[in-house]
Coordinates of C-alpha atoms in Angstrom, one line a residue:
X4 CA 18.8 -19.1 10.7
X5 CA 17.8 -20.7 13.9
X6 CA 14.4 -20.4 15.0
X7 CA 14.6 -18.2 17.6
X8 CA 15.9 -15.1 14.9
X9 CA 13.3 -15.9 12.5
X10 CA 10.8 -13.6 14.4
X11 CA 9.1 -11.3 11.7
X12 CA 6.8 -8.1 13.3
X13 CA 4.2 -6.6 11.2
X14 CA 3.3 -3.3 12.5
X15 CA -0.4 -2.6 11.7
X16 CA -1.5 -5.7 10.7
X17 CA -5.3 -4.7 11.2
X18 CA -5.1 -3.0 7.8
X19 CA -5.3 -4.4 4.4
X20 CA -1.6 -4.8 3.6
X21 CA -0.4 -5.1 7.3
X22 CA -2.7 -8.3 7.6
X23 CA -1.9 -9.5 3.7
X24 CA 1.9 -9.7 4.8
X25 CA 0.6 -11.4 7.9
X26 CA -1.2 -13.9 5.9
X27 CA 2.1 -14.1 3.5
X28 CA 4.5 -14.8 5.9
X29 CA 2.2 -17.3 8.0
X30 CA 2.3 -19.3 4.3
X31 CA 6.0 -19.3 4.1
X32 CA 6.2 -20.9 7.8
X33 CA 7.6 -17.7 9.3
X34 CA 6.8 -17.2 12.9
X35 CA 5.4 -14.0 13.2
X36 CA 4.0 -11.2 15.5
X37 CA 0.7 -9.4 14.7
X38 CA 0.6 -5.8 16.0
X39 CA -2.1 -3.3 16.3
X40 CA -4.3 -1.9 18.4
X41 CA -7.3 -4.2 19.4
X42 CA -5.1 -7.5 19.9
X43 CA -7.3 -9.0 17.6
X44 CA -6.6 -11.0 14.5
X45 CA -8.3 -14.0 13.0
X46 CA -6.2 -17.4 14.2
X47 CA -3.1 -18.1 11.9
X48 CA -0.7 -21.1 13.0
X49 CA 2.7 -19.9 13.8
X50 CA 1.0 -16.0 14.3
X51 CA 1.2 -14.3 17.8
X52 CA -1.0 -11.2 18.2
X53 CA 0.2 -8.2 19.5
X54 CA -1.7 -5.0 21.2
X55 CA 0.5 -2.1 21.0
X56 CA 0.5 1.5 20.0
X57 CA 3.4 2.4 18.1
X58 CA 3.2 5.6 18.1
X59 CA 5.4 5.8 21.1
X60 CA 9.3 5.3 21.4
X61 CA 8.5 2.5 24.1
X62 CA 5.5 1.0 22.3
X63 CA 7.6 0.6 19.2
X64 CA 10.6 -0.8 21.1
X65 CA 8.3 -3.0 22.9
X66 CA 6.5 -4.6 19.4
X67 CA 9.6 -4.9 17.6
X68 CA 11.3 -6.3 20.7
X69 CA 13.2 -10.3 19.1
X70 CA 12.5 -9.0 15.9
X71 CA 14.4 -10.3 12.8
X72 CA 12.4 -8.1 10.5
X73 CA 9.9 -5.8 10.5
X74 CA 7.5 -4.6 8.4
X75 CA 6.3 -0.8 9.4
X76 CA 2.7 -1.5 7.3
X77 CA 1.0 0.8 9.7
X78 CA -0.2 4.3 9.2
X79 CA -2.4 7.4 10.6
X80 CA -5.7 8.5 8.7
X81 CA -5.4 9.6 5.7
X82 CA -5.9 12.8 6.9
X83 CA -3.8 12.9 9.6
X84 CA -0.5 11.7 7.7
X85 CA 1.0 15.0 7.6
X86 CA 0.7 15.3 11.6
X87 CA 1.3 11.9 12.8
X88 CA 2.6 9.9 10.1
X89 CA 6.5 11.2 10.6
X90 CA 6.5 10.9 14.7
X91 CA 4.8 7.1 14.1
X92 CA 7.7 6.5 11.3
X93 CA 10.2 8.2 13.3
X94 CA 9.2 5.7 16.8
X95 CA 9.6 2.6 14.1
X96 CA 13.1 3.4 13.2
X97 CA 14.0 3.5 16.6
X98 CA 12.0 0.5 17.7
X99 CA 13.7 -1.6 14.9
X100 CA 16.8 -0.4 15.6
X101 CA 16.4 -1.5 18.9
X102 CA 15.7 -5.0 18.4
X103 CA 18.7 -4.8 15.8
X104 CA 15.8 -6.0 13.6
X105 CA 15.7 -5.1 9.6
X106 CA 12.6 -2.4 8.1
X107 CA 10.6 -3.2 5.6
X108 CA 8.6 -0.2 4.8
X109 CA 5.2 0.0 3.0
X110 CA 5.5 2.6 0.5
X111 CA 3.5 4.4 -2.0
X112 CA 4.8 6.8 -5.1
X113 CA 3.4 10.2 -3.8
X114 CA 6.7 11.6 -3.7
X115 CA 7.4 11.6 -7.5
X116 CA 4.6 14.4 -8.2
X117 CA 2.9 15.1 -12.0
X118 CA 4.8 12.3 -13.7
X119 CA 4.8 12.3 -17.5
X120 CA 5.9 8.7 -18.2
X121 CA 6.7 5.3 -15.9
X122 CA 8.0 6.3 -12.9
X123 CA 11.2 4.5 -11.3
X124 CA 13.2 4.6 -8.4
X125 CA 15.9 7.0 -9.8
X126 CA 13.5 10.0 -10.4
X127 CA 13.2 13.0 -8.2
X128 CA 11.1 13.6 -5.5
X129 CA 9.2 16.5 -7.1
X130 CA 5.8 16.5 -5.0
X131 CA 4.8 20.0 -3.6
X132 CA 1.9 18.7 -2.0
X133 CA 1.8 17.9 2.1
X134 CA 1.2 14.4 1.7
X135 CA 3.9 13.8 -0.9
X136 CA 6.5 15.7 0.4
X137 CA 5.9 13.5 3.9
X138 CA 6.1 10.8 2.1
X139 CA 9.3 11.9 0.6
X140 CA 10.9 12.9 3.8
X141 CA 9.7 9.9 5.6
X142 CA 11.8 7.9 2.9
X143 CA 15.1 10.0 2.9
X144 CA 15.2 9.8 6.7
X145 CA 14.8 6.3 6.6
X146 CA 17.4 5.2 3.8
X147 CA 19.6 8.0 5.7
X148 CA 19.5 5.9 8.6
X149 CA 20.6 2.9 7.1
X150 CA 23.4 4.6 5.0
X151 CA 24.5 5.4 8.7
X152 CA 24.4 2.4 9.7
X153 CA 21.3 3.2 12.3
X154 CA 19.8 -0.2 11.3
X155 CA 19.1 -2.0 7.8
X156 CA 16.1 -0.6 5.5
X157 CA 14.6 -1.4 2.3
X158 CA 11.6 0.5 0.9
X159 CA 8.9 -1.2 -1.4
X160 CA 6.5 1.2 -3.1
X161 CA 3.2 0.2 -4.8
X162 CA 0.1 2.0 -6.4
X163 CA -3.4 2.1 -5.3
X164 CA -4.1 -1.3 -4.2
X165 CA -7.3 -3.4 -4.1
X166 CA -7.6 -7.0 -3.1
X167 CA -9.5 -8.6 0.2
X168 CA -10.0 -7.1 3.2
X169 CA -9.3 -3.6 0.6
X170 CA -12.0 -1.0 1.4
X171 CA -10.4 2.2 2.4
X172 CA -8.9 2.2 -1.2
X173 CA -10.1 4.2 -4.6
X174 CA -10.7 0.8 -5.7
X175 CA -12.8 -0.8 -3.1
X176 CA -15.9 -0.5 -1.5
X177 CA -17.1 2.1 -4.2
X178 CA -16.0 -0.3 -6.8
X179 CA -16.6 -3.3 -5.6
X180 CA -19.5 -3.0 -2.8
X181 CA -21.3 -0.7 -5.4
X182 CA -21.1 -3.0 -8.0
X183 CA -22.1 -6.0 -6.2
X184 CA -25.2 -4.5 -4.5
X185 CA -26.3 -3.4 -7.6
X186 CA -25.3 0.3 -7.3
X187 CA -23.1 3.0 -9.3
X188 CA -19.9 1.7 -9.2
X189 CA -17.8 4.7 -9.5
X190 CA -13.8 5.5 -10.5
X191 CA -12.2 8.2 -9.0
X192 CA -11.1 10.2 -11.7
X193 CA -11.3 10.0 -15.8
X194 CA -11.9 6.5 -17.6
X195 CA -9.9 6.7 -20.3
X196 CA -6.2 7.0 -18.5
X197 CA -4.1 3.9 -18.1
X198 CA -3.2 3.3 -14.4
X199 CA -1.7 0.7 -11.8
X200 CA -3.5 -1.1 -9.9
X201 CA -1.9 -3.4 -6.9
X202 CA -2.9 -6.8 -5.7
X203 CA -2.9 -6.7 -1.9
X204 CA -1.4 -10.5 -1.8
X205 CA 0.9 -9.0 -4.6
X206 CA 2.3 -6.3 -2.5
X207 CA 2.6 -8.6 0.7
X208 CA 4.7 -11.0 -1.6
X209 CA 6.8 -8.3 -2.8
X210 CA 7.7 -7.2 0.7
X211 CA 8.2 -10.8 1.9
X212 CA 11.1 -10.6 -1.0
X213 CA 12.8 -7.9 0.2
X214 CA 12.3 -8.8 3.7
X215 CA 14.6 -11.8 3.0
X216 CA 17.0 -10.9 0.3
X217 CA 19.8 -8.4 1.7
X218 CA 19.9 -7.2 -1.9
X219 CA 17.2 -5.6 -1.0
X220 CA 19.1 -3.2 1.4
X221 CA 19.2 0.2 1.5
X222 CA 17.3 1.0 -1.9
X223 CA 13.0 2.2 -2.7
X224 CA 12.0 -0.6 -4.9
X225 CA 8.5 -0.5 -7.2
X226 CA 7.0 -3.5 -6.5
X227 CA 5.7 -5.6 -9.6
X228 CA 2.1 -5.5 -10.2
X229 CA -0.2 -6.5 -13.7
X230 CA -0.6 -4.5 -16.3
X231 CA -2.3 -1.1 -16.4
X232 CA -5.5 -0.8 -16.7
X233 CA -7.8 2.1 -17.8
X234 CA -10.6 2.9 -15.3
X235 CA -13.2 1.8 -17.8
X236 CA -10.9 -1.2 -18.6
X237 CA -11.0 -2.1 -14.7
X238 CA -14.9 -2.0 -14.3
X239 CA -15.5 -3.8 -17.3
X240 CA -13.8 -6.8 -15.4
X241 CA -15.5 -6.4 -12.8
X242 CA -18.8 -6.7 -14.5
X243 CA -17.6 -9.5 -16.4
X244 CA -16.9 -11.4 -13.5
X245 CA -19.7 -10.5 -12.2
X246 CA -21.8 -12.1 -15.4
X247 CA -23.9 -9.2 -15.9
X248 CA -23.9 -4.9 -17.1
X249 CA -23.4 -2.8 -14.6
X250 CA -23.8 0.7 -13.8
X251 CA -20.2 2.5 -13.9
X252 CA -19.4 6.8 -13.8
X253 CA -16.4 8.7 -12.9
X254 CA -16.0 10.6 -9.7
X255 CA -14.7 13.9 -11.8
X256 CA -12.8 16.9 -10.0
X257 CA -16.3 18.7 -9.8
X258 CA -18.0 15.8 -8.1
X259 CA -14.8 15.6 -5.8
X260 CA -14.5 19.5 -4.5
X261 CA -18.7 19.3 -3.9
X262 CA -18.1 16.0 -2.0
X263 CA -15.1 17.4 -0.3
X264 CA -16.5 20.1 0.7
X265 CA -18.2 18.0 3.8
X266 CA -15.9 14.9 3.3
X267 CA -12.4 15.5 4.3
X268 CA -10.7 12.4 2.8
X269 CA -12.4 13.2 -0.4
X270 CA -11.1 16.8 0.1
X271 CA -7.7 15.4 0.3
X272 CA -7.8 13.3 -2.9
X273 CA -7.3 16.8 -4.4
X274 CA -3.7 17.4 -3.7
X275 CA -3.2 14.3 -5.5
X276 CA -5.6 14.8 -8.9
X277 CA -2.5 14.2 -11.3
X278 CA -2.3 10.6 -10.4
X279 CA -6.0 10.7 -11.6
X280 CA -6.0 12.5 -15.1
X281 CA -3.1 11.0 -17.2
X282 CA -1.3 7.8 -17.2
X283 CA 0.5 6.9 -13.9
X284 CA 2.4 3.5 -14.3
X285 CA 4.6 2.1 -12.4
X286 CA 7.8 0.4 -14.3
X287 CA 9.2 -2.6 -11.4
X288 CA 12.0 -4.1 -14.0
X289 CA 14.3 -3.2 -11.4
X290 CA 12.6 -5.4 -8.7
X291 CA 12.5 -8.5 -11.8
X292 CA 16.0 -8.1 -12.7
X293 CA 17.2 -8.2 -9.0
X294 CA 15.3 -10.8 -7.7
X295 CA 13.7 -12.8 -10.9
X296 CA 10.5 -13.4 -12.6
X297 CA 7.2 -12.5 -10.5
X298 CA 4.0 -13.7 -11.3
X299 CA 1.6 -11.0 -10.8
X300 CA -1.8 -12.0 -10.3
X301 CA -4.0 -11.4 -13.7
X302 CA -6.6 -8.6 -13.0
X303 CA -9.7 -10.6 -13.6
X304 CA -8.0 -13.7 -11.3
X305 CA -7.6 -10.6 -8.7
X306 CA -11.1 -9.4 -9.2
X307 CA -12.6 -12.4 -8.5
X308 CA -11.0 -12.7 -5.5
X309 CA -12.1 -9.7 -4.0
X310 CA -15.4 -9.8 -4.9
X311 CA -15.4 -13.3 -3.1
X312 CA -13.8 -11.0 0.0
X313 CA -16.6 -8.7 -0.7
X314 CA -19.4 -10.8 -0.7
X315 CA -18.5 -12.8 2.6
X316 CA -17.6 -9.4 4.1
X317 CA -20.6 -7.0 2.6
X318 CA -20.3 -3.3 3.1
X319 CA -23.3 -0.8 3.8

């Protein structure tokens, strides 16, 4: 691949996993392109920076513009995703069509719905709720695109993530900030169910993956991650990194609808309370077998490293 091809885009690479694939790809000696809206991103060799909205046709078209791939990390407020996410999704395809680039799209596993054992790529799309049935049309008109031939895509789907530069996550500032200014630290939802938890750099290396390898093509893929942890299991760590007891509680579905009632977000996070109270795993043996071992970060090695993040980067 000559150097001029070797252009990789990163569509909102403000946010946590935009600018973790940033940081990935930057490692690997890619030359890359850093979209989002400010045009401003902390100084990476081989890393342009980009200001574009691509919520547009034109915009899109314009940051995927050279692009060998790109990786569509961007998305609306959480509370917006059933209004804007599809339009912004739809201006993506186009733009990395365009370019004649490849899509790597940043997924997550709303779509599956009430799961009663380790969900996979080849289960239905049984989510009734607005924001999993997006997310399930956003991923059929994408992989129906490249089954026409529109432009190449590959999906890459991972659970609630945590990691630097993680704080609009379940698992961040009210985990980790809490914890490390001495506060409540609490976990959305019961303590006692086992649940996934993605590294940020994990996911950015998974993506990187199918960014490179056509195998990838045209298929969702779960992306690997460590084991599942219960809630309780997860703030133990964190208080054992920390060197000291903590103060830990569960955010319950009472405590959610009285916050939600003048916090949308936390309003939202009720469409979703099955992915809080019984196990939801992810099973990635498909990704493994495809492309090889992956060495998932350890938890507490994780841990660490966001509470490093968190420290140099304290939250009110």
């Amino acid at each position: 691949m000559s150097a001029a091809s070797d252009l990789h885009v990163v569509l909102g690479a403000g946010g946590a996993i935009g600018s973790s694939v940033v940081r990935e790809l930057a490692s690997r000696g890619h030359r890359v392109r850093a979209v989002n809206r400010s045009g401003q991103m902390p100084t990476l060799p081989g890393v342009e920076v980009h200001r574009g909205d691509i919520t547009s046709t034109t915009g899109a078209k314009a940051a995927c513009d050279g692009a060998h791939v790109v990786y569509h990390c961007a998305a609306p407020a959480y509370t917006r995703w059933v209004q804007e996410f599809p339009r912004m999704t739809d201006a993506v395809r186009e733009g990395t069509a365009a370019a004649g680039a490849k899509l790597v799209f940043a997924d997550n596993l709303y779509m599956y719905g009430p799961v009663s054992m380790p969900m996979t790529e080849d289960m239905p799309y049984t989510a009734r709720n607005p924001k999993g049935r997006v997310r399930a049309e956003m991923a059929e008109s994408l992989l129906a695109g490249h089954r026409s031939g529109e432009l190449r895509v590959a999906i890459g789907r991972a659970s609630d993530y945590y990691g630097p530069g993680g704080i609009n996550t379940t698992a961040g500032a009210t985990v980790f900030g809490a914890a490390l200014r001495g506060k409540v630290a609490r976990w959305v939802g019961p303590l006692d169910q086992p649940h996934s938890l993605s590294y940020l750099p994990d996911i950015a290396k998974g993506l990187v993956i199918l960014g490179d390898d056509a195998r990838a093509d045209g298929q969702a893929w779960h992306l690997p991650a460590a084991e599942p942890l219960t809630g309780r299991q997860f703030l133990d760590l964190v208080f054992a990194e920390l060197g000291r007891p903590g103060k830990t509680a569960p955010l319950g579905r009472p405590m959610q609808r009285a916050i939600g009632l003048v916090n949308p977000t936390v309003r939202a996070l009720g469409e979703t309370w099955y992915q809080r109270d019984r196990p939801f795993v992810t099973d990635a043996s498909k990704f493994t077998r495809t492309f090889g071992p992956f060495a998932a970060t350890p938890h507490p090695d994780a841990i660490a490293a966001t509470l490093d993040w968190y420290r140099a980067n304290p939250t009110p």
